[in-house]
mmCIF file of C-alpha atoms and ligand atoms in Angstrom:
data_model
loop_
_atom_site.group_PDB
_atom_site.id
_atom_site.type_symbol
_atom_site.label_atom_id
_atom_site.label_comp_id
_atom_site.label_asym_id
_atom_site.label_seq_id
_atom_site.Cartn_x
_atom_site.Cartn_y
_atom_site.Cartn_z
ATOM 1 C CA MET A 1 0.000 0.000 0.000
ATOM 2 C CA SER A 2 1.345 3.439 -0.825
ATOM 3 C CA SER A 3 1.704 6.033 1.929
ATOM 4 C CA LYS A 4 -0.873 8.782 2.383
ATOM 5 C CA PHE A 5 2.144 11.085 2.629
ATOM 6 C CA VAL A 6 4.188 11.985 -0.454
ATOM 7 C CA SER A 7 7.983 12.125 -0.125
ATOM 8 C CA TYR A 8 9.813 15.460 -0.107
ATOM 9 C CA GLU A 9 11.621 14.279 -3.222
ATOM 10 C CA GLU A 10 8.435 13.734 -5.247
ATOM 11 C CA ARG A 11 7.044 17.052 -4.096
ATOM 12 C CA ALA A 12 10.268 18.853 -5.015
ATOM 13 C CA LYS A 13 9.987 17.444 -8.555
ATOM 14 C CA ARG A 14 6.481 18.690 -9.173
ATOM 15 C CA HIS A 15 6.020 21.782 -7.014
ATOM 16 C CA PRO A 16 5.041 24.795 -9.174
ATOM 17 C CA SER A 17 6.733 27.369 -6.905
ATOM 18 C CA SER A 18 10.496 27.825 -7.232
ATOM 19 C CA ALA A 19 10.717 29.084 -3.623
ATOM 20 C CA ALA A 20 8.943 25.942 -2.336
ATOM 21 C CA ARG A 21 11.085 23.747 -4.600
ATOM 22 C CA SER A 22 14.272 25.290 -3.203
ATOM 23 C CA LEU A 23 13.224 24.442 0.335
ATOM 24 C CA LEU A 24 12.114 20.902 -0.555
ATOM 25 C CA GLU A 25 15.341 20.277 -2.489
ATOM 26 C CA THR A 26 17.415 21.523 0.462
ATOM 27 C CA ILE A 27 15.485 19.213 2.796
ATOM 28 C CA VAL A 28 16.242 16.246 0.523
ATOM 29 C CA ARG A 29 19.932 17.157 -0.001
ATOM 30 C CA LYS A 30 20.574 17.617 3.703
ATOM 31 C CA ARG A 31 18.180 14.933 4.973
ATOM 32 C CA SER A 32 16.902 17.585 7.376
ATOM 33 C CA ASN A 33 13.438 18.984 8.021
ATOM 34 C CA LEU A 34 14.792 21.074 10.886
ATOM 35 C CA CYS A 35 14.530 24.854 11.013
ATOM 36 C CA VAL A 36 16.413 26.427 13.886
ATOM 37 C CA SER A 37 14.939 29.597 15.342
ATOM 38 C CA VAL A 38 17.808 31.799 16.537
ATOM 39 C CA ASP A 39 16.145 34.183 18.983
ATOM 40 C CA VAL A 40 19.201 35.688 20.673
ATOM 41 C CA THR A 41 20.028 39.366 21.048
ATOM 42 C CA ALA A 42 23.825 39.523 20.555
ATOM 43 C CA LYS A 43 25.241 39.415 17.041
ATOM 44 C CA ALA A 44 28.187 37.214 18.085
ATOM 45 C CA ASP A 45 25.889 34.583 19.673
ATOM 46 C CA PHE A 46 23.564 34.743 16.669
ATOM 47 C CA LEU A 47 26.358 34.032 14.167
ATOM 48 C CA ASP A 48 28.113 31.442 16.383
ATOM 49 C CA ILE A 49 24.884 29.461 16.775
ATOM 50 C CA ILE A 50 24.157 29.566 13.047
ATOM 51 C CA ASP A 51 27.663 28.392 12.155
ATOM 52 C CA VAL A 52 27.286 25.427 14.506
ATOM 53 C CA VAL A 53 23.714 24.383 13.587
ATOM 54 C CA GLY A 54 24.243 25.078 9.860
ATOM 55 C CA PRO A 55 25.157 21.501 8.859
ATOM 56 C CA TYR A 56 21.985 20.098 10.466
ATOM 57 C CA VAL A 57 19.300 22.449 9.128
ATOM 58 C CA CYS A 58 17.371 23.163 5.954
ATOM 59 C CA LEU A 59 16.353 26.602 7.165
ATOM 60 C CA VAL A 60 17.475 29.229 9.679
ATOM 61 C CA LYS A 61 14.759 31.411 11.157
ATOM 62 C CA THR A 62 15.619 34.907 12.347
ATOM 63 C CA HIS A 63 14.040 37.777 14.286
ATOM 64 C CA VAL A 64 16.550 40.431 13.172
ATOM 65 C CA ASP A 65 14.727 43.173 15.067
ATOM 66 C CA ILE A 66 15.798 41.711 18.446
ATOM 67 C CA ILE A 67 19.540 41.962 17.722
ATOM 68 C CA GLU A 68 21.007 44.779 19.789
ATOM 69 C CA ASP A 69 24.165 45.357 17.759
ATOM 70 C CA PHE A 70 22.619 44.799 14.315
ATOM 71 C CA ASP A 71 24.470 46.176 11.304
ATOM 72 C CA SER A 72 24.595 45.295 7.621
ATOM 73 C CA SER A 73 27.709 43.114 8.090
ATOM 74 C CA LEU A 74 25.520 40.684 10.028
ATOM 75 C CA ILE A 75 23.463 40.111 6.900
ATOM 76 C CA ALA A 76 26.573 39.653 4.758
ATOM 77 C CA THR A 77 27.887 37.003 7.202
ATOM 78 C CA LEU A 78 24.480 35.329 7.430
ATOM 79 C CA GLN A 79 24.438 35.030 3.638
ATOM 80 C CA GLU A 80 27.967 33.563 3.639
ATOM 81 C CA LEU A 81 26.892 30.986 6.244
ATOM 82 C CA SER A 82 23.803 30.176 4.180
ATOM 83 C CA LYS A 83 26.090 29.300 1.233
ATOM 84 C CA LYS A 84 28.737 27.545 3.353
ATOM 85 C CA HIS A 85 26.217 25.229 5.051
ATOM 86 C CA ASP A 86 23.527 25.099 2.323
ATOM 87 C CA PHE A 87 20.465 26.370 4.153
ATOM 88 C CA LEU A 88 17.753 28.924 3.349
ATOM 89 C CA ILE A 89 16.851 31.961 5.457
ATOM 90 C CA PHE A 90 13.426 32.745 6.937
ATOM 91 C CA GLU A 91 12.919 36.134 8.601
ATOM 92 C CA ASP A 92 9.996 35.603 10.983
ATOM 93 C CA ARG A 93 8.674 39.167 10.578
ATOM 94 C CA LYS A 94 4.953 38.391 11.016
ATOM 95 C CA PHE A 95 3.747 41.308 8.889
ATOM 96 C CA ALA A 96 0.233 42.428 9.821
ATOM 97 C CA ASP A 97 -0.522 45.835 8.231
ATOM 98 C CA ILE A 98 -2.068 47.291 5.067
ATOM 99 C CA GLY A 99 -0.479 46.409 1.723
ATOM 100 C CA ASN A 100 1.321 49.706 1.233
ATOM 101 C CA THR A 101 2.887 49.622 4.698
ATOM 102 C CA VAL A 102 4.004 45.988 4.584
ATOM 103 C CA ALA A 103 5.597 46.546 1.166
ATOM 104 C CA LEU A 104 7.725 49.297 2.733
ATOM 105 C CA GLN A 105 8.506 47.260 5.857
ATOM 106 C CA TYR A 106 9.551 44.323 3.681
ATOM 107 C CA SER A 107 11.740 46.268 1.219
ATOM 108 C CA SER A 108 13.135 49.161 3.240
ATOM 109 C CA GLY A 109 14.232 50.445 6.637
ATOM 110 C CA VAL A 110 17.343 49.237 8.410
ATOM 111 C CA HIS A 111 16.725 45.558 7.735
ATOM 112 C CA LYS A 112 15.743 45.399 4.003
ATOM 113 C CA ILE A 113 14.306 41.943 4.645
ATOM 114 C CA ALA A 114 13.310 41.123 1.067
ATOM 115 C CA SER A 115 16.881 41.523 -0.152
ATOM 116 C CA TRP A 116 18.205 38.572 1.871
ATOM 117 C CA SER A 117 15.354 36.481 3.324
ATOM 118 C CA HIS A 118 14.165 33.651 1.060
ATOM 119 C CA ILE A 119 10.977 33.197 3.059
ATOM 120 C CA THR A 120 8.938 35.432 5.338
ATOM 121 C CA ASN A 121 5.543 35.251 7.033
ATOM 122 C CA ALA A 122 2.418 37.330 7.575
ATOM 123 C CA HIS A 123 -0.741 37.323 9.624
ATOM 124 C CA PRO A 124 -3.808 37.028 7.385
ATOM 125 C CA VAL A 125 -5.757 39.433 9.618
ATOM 126 C CA PRO A 126 -5.760 42.412 7.170
ATOM 127 C CA GLY A 127 -7.181 40.221 4.348
ATOM 128 C CA PRO A 128 -5.763 39.461 0.857
ATOM 129 C CA SER A 129 -4.223 42.934 0.415
ATOM 130 C CA ILE A 130 -1.376 41.921 2.732
ATOM 131 C CA ILE A 131 -0.414 39.243 0.218
ATOM 132 C CA THR A 132 -0.554 41.567 -2.793
ATOM 133 C CA GLY A 133 1.431 44.208 -0.896
ATOM 134 C CA LEU A 134 4.205 41.761 0.014
ATOM 135 C CA ALA A 135 4.090 40.072 -3.410
ATOM 136 C CA SER A 136 4.773 43.415 -5.128
ATOM 137 C CA VAL A 137 8.220 43.302 -3.473
ATOM 138 C CA GLY A 138 8.906 39.589 -2.989
ATOM 139 C CA LYS A 139 7.625 37.985 -6.176
ATOM 140 C CA PRO A 140 10.102 39.628 -8.565
ATOM 141 C CA LEU A 141 12.873 38.397 -6.235
ATOM 142 C CA GLY A 142 11.559 34.807 -6.217
ATOM 143 C CA ARG A 143 10.686 34.928 -2.510
ATOM 144 C CA GLY A 144 7.970 32.869 -0.795
ATOM 145 C CA LEU A 145 5.386 33.778 1.841
ATOM 146 C CA LEU A 146 3.921 31.734 4.695
ATOM 147 C CA LEU A 147 0.589 32.725 6.246
ATOM 148 C CA LEU A 148 0.044 32.192 9.965
ATOM 149 C CA ALA A 149 -3.046 29.976 9.792
ATOM 150 C CA GLU A 150 -2.643 28.693 13.362
ATOM 151 C CA MET A 151 -0.418 29.526 16.320
ATOM 152 C CA SER A 152 1.254 27.373 18.933
ATOM 153 C CA THR A 153 0.193 29.484 21.913
ATOM 154 C CA LYS A 154 -2.471 28.765 24.512
ATOM 155 C CA GLY A 155 -5.762 30.540 23.696
ATOM 156 C CA SER A 156 -4.764 31.434 20.113
ATOM 157 C CA LEU A 157 -7.562 33.120 18.120
ATOM 158 C CA ALA A 158 -6.221 31.661 14.867
ATOM 159 C CA LYS A 159 -8.634 28.723 14.582
ATOM 160 C CA GLY A 160 -11.911 27.662 12.952
ATOM 161 C CA VAL A 161 -13.206 30.101 10.331
ATOM 162 C CA TYR A 162 -10.103 32.296 10.645
ATOM 163 C CA THR A 163 -7.877 29.362 9.699
ATOM 164 C CA GLU A 164 -10.208 28.394 6.819
ATOM 165 C CA GLU A 165 -10.167 31.943 5.455
ATOM 166 C CA ALA A 166 -6.374 31.991 5.654
ATOM 167 C CA VAL A 167 -6.247 28.823 3.551
ATOM 168 C CA GLN A 168 -8.677 30.291 0.992
ATOM 169 C CA MET A 169 -6.490 33.406 0.754
ATOM 170 C CA ALA A 170 -3.468 31.218 0.093
ATOM 171 C CA ARG A 171 -5.300 29.214 -2.595
ATOM 172 C CA ALA A 172 -6.074 32.471 -4.407
ATOM 173 C CA HIS A 173 -2.370 33.458 -4.321
ATOM 174 C CA ARG A 174 -0.493 30.239 -5.000
ATOM 175 C CA ASP A 175 2.043 32.211 -7.048
ATOM 176 C CA PHE A 176 3.478 33.760 -3.864
ATOM 177 C CA VAL A 177 2.082 31.914 -0.829
ATOM 178 C CA ILE A 178 4.020 28.663 -0.464
ATOM 179 C CA GLY A 179 2.475 27.484 2.764
ATOM 180 C CA PHE A 180 1.612 28.102 6.375
ATOM 181 C CA ILE A 181 2.785 28.401 9.894
ATOM 182 C CA ALA A 182 0.387 25.858 11.361
ATOM 183 C CA GLN A 183 0.150 22.795 13.538
ATOM 184 C CA ARG A 184 -1.080 20.317 10.871
ATOM 185 C CA SER A 185 -1.606 19.893 7.127
ATOM 186 C CA MET A 186 -3.844 22.597 5.667
ATOM 187 C CA ASN A 187 -4.438 20.983 2.240
ATOM 188 C CA ALA A 188 -7.914 19.647 3.085
ATOM 189 C CA VAL A 189 -9.083 22.607 5.196
ATOM 190 C CA GLY A 190 -12.401 24.018 3.980
ATOM 191 C CA LYS A 191 -12.942 21.148 1.518
ATOM 192 C CA SER A 192 -15.623 18.450 1.623
ATOM 193 C CA SER A 193 -14.667 14.982 2.834
ATOM 194 C CA THR A 194 -14.839 13.599 -0.735
ATOM 195 C CA ASP A 195 -12.476 16.289 -1.961
ATOM 196 C CA THR A 196 -9.022 15.302 -0.710
ATOM 197 C CA GLY A 197 -7.443 18.635 -1.564
ATOM 198 C CA ASP A 198 -4.824 16.747 -3.545
ATOM 199 C CA GLU A 199 -4.158 19.636 -5.898
ATOM 200 C CA ASP A 200 -2.790 21.700 -3.008
ATOM 201 C CA ASP A 201 0.760 21.214 -1.857
ATOM 202 C CA PHE A 202 1.218 23.874 0.768
ATOM 203 C CA LEU A 203 4.252 23.518 2.989
ATOM 204 C CA VAL A 204 3.547 23.479 6.713
ATOM 205 C CA LEU A 205 6.202 24.813 9.064
ATOM 206 C CA THR A 206 5.445 24.125 12.700
ATOM 207 C CA PRO A 207 6.748 25.987 15.750
ATOM 208 C CA GLY A 208 6.087 24.841 19.294
ATOM 209 C CA VAL A 209 8.317 21.759 18.980
ATOM 210 C CA GLY A 210 10.264 20.360 21.919
ATOM 211 C CA LEU A 211 11.511 16.988 23.116
ATOM 212 C CA ASP A 212 12.018 17.779 26.790
ATOM 213 C CA VAL A 213 9.326 20.200 27.985
ATOM 214 C CA LYS A 214 5.636 20.815 27.258
ATOM 215 C CA GLY A 215 5.624 24.623 27.377
ATOM 216 C CA ASP A 216 7.056 27.806 28.856
ATOM 217 C CA ALA A 217 5.755 30.353 31.385
ATOM 218 C CA MET A 218 4.419 32.656 28.638
ATOM 219 C CA GLY A 219 1.878 30.501 26.821
ATOM 220 C CA GLN A 220 4.109 28.562 24.438
ATOM 221 C CA GLN A 221 3.071 24.905 23.958
ATOM 222 C CA TYR A 222 5.380 22.146 22.683
ATOM 223 C CA ARG A 223 4.728 18.897 20.873
ATOM 224 C CA THR A 224 7.272 16.328 19.700
ATOM 225 C CA PRO A 225 8.600 16.102 16.130
ATOM 226 C CA GLU A 226 6.729 12.809 15.693
ATOM 227 C CA GLU A 227 3.405 14.330 16.787
ATOM 228 C CA VAL A 228 3.653 17.259 14.396
ATOM 229 C CA LEU A 229 4.968 15.218 11.437
ATOM 230 C CA ASN A 230 2.117 12.742 11.850
ATOM 231 C CA ASP A 231 -0.309 15.672 11.687
ATOM 232 C CA GLY A 232 1.121 16.649 8.300
ATOM 233 C CA SER A 233 3.771 19.198 9.229
ATOM 234 C CA ASP A 234 6.776 19.358 6.871
ATOM 235 C CA VAL A 235 9.331 21.367 8.828
ATOM 236 C CA ILE A 236 9.889 21.500 12.581
ATOM 237 C CA ILE A 237 10.868 24.881 14.010
ATOM 238 C CA VAL A 238 12.948 24.618 17.178
ATOM 239 C CA GLY A 239 14.383 27.499 19.182
ATOM 240 C CA ARG A 240 15.152 27.197 22.891
ATOM 241 C CA GLY A 241 15.157 23.392 22.686
ATOM 242 C CA ILE A 242 18.425 23.827 20.752
ATOM 243 C CA TYR A 243 20.164 27.007 21.922
ATOM 244 C CA GLY A 244 18.966 26.781 25.540
ATOM 245 C CA LYS A 245 17.371 29.218 27.948
ATOM 246 C CA GLY A 246 20.346 30.504 29.881
ATOM 247 C CA PRO A 247 21.944 33.944 29.640
ATOM 248 C CA THR A 248 25.005 32.386 27.987
ATOM 249 C CA VAL A 249 25.110 30.016 25.030
ATOM 250 C CA ASP A 250 26.810 26.620 25.468
ATOM 251 C CA ILE A 251 27.940 26.079 21.905
ATOM 252 C CA GLN A 252 28.802 22.386 22.364
ATOM 253 C CA SER A 253 25.350 21.678 23.666
ATOM 254 C CA VAL A 254 23.847 23.630 20.731
ATOM 255 C CA GLN A 255 25.563 21.237 18.333
ATOM 256 C CA VAL A 256 24.427 18.148 20.257
ATOM 257 C CA GLN A 257 20.823 19.373 20.348
ATOM 258 C CA ALA A 258 20.806 20.367 16.665
ATOM 259 C CA GLU A 259 21.983 16.868 15.746
ATOM 260 C CA ARG A 260 19.383 15.355 18.068
ATOM 261 C CA TYR A 261 16.465 17.354 16.626
ATOM 262 C CA ARG A 262 17.595 16.744 13.045
ATOM 263 C CA ALA A 263 17.630 13.018 13.707
ATOM 264 C CA ALA A 264 14.239 13.121 15.478
ATOM 265 C CA GLY A 265 12.625 15.132 12.668
ATOM 266 C CA TRP A 266 14.047 12.884 9.964
ATOM 267 C CA SER A 267 13.127 9.628 11.644
ATOM 268 C CA ALA A 268 9.563 10.923 12.218
ATOM 269 C CA TYR A 269 9.438 11.694 8.471
ATOM 270 C CA GLU A 270 10.736 8.263 7.488
ATOM 271 C CA LYS A 271 8.223 6.617 9.815
ATOM 272 C CA ARG A 272 5.304 8.551 8.375
ATOM 273 C CA LEU A 273 6.183 7.385 4.871
ATOM 274 C CA GLN A 274 5.215 3.920 6.159
ATOM 275 C CA LEU A 275 1.758 5.119 7.317
HETATM 276 O O1 6AU B 301 11.103 26.957 20.172
HETATM 277 P P1 6AU B 301 10.852 28.301 20.838
HETATM 278 O O2 6AU B 301 9.608 28.304 21.680
HETATM 279 O O3 6AU B 301 12.042 28.817 21.566
HETATM 280 O O4 6AU B 301 10.655 29.357 19.652
HETATM 281 C C1 6AU B 301 9.610 29.282 18.733
HETATM 282 C C2 6AU B 301 9.783 30.310 17.628
HETATM 283 C C3 6AU B 301 9.737 31.763 18.094
HETATM 284 C C4 6AU B 301 8.342 32.253 17.751
HETATM 285 O O5 6AU B 301 8.345 33.607 17.375
HETATM 286 C C5 6AU B 301 7.948 31.365 16.569
HETATM 287 O O6 6AU B 301 8.708 30.157 16.686
HETATM 288 N N1 6AU B 301 6.503 30.999 16.500
HETATM 289 C C6 6AU B 301 5.751 31.243 15.325
HETATM 290 C C7 6AU B 301 6.326 31.551 14.034
HETATM 291 C C8 6AU B 301 7.464 30.849 13.524
HETATM 292 O O7 6AU B 301 5.741 32.274 13.250
HETATM 293 C C9 6AU B 301 4.370 31.076 15.349
HETATM 294 C C10 6AU B 301 3.757 30.448 16.457
HETATM 295 O O8 6AU B 301 2.570 30.152 16.446
HETATM 296 N N2 6AU B 301 4.535 30.123 17.528
HETATM 297 C C11 6AU B 301 5.889 30.369 17.579
HETATM 298 O O9 6AU B 301 6.527 30.019 18.582
HETATM 299 O O10 6AU B 301 10.696 32.484 17.321
#
């Protein structure tokens, strides 16, 4: 019997979006569905962590606005590391404004996100104009957008009809929206039970992944790589589970944890191909 899940390799061959294909091809090349979220505030820690986790990841996720000593050399080094270790870059900007404003936030300012980030994300709350605003900047550069269809936090409002509307917005903009931040596959959302949603191949990137704890003191909730992969997630996003919670970064432990999460994510993927 064939699996209800299609391999990354098959999907990479037939995906219509070049941004989605790049991510799927990187996943296959590196045998990694791990995205490390590097939420630290010092440039030196940020770059040290990325250099160490680089070999184990398909994607590095950034919040550049939290870096205290940010300057343009950080972006140049990040791009060098992306080439050295063969990973893509995802600036987790969570745009949420009108089209005109998000286009400026994406292209301009200190960070010039569109010029270096292969993937970014947006809240669907303003409606489809947020996609057209971001697409006016990102599409000519071959970038891809993820919509936040669900969140990992306790009491999230992104559920039910809101999630369905987010998926409909994505279906109407398949030329730029490559997938979702969500907790499960979105391909069948809003479709009847006889319609399998097979024509959709949205990528699902899932935060709120941890092997050792179930949450934090601020509403974050964690599930294991196996739980999220079995629900149809494609990429696990792991932050503190890898770089730790302390004021200082233990770089040896970062490497051990990155290897551990890469292995856990990949074995969950291989297991689900048997389902
Ligand atoms: O593994 P953690 O909890 O240390 O970090 C999770 C990372 C953080 C959040 O900003 C982000 O994932 N995140 C997102 C994203 C990626 O958009 C959405 C969400 O619902 N939950 C979440 O934690 O950088």
